[in-house]
């Protein structure tokens, strides 16, 4: 009996030590975002997740699928890193280059149809969702002439991510 009583007391003490975590809420009442860390080996998974998601949106709109393009990926990767260096999300490179210039530099034979950029701590799919909420960035993703997609990012040590998506035709 003494043993059972001691066991019960230990169980009560241990349960008091357990913590339940309730998410911190922001001013809007929604849970604050958790930092999204991209691992070194996640590149192809993230690129294909974005490609599949973009193609699902395009299919729902009755549009043809796009394919990943290495040249557009290179232009997107260069611009993501450059935005971080400049510490601002905008479409011009630190050397004054435009999206058209960057696509030409990598030898893309098609036509640049648009470039979407973002500075965030959010995942690629949350970023895609934000792009779909804005008419101008949604129009880039759903351009009926689109054939190719380049998608890249640069994540700073602070966790901030600079996303770039380029659509070509």
PDB file of C-alpha atoms in Angstrom, residues 15-16 19 23 28-29 33 37 79 84 86-87 89 92 97 100 105 113 123 142 148 157 168:
ATOM      1  CA  UNK A  15       2.458  15.433 -14.236  1.00  0.00           C
ATOM      2  CA  UNK A  16       2.883  18.859 -12.623  1.00  0.00           C
ATOM      3  CA  UNK A  19       4.281  21.574 -19.866  1.00  0.00           C
ATOM      4  CA  UNK A  23       0.954  28.796 -29.473  1.00  0.00           C
ATOM      5  CA  UNK A  28      -4.730  39.235 -35.488  1.00  0.00           C
ATOM      6  CA  UNK A  29      -5.473  36.320 -33.138  1.00  0.00           C
ATOM      7  CA  UNK A  33       4.666  31.782 -37.531  1.00  0.00           C
ATOM      8  CA  UNK A  37      14.656  26.556 -41.873  1.00  0.00           C
ATOM      9  CA  UNK A  79      18.616  37.440 -57.930  1.00  0.00           C
ATOM     10  CA  UNK A  84      19.746  39.701 -49.714  1.00  0.00           C
ATOM     11  CA  UNK A  86      20.886  44.756 -51.133  1.00  0.00           C
ATOM     12  CA  UNK A  87      18.564  44.025 -48.196  1.00  0.00           C
ATOM     13  CA  UNK A  89      12.984  43.035 -52.318  1.00  0.00           C
ATOM     14  CA  UNK A  92      16.621  45.297 -60.069  1.00  0.00           C
ATOM     15  CA  UNK A  97      20.210  44.635 -64.116  1.00  0.00           C
ATOM     16  CA  UNK A 100      15.187  40.681 -68.715  1.00  0.00           C
ATOM     17  CA  UNK A 105      22.748  36.500 -69.184  1.00  0.00           C
ATOM     18  CA  UNK A 113       6.949  36.665 -68.967  1.00  0.00           C
ATOM     19  CA  UNK A 123       7.480  28.564 -46.571  1.00  0.00           C
ATOM     20  CA  UNK A 142      -1.230  32.065 -64.593  1.00  0.00           C
ATOM     21  CA  UNK A 148       9.053  27.306 -68.174  1.00  0.00           C
ATOM     22  CA  UNK A 157      21.373  33.032 -41.053  1.00  0.00           C
ATOM     23  CA  UNK A 168       9.253  32.185 -69.304  1.00  0.00           C
TER      24      UNK A 168
END
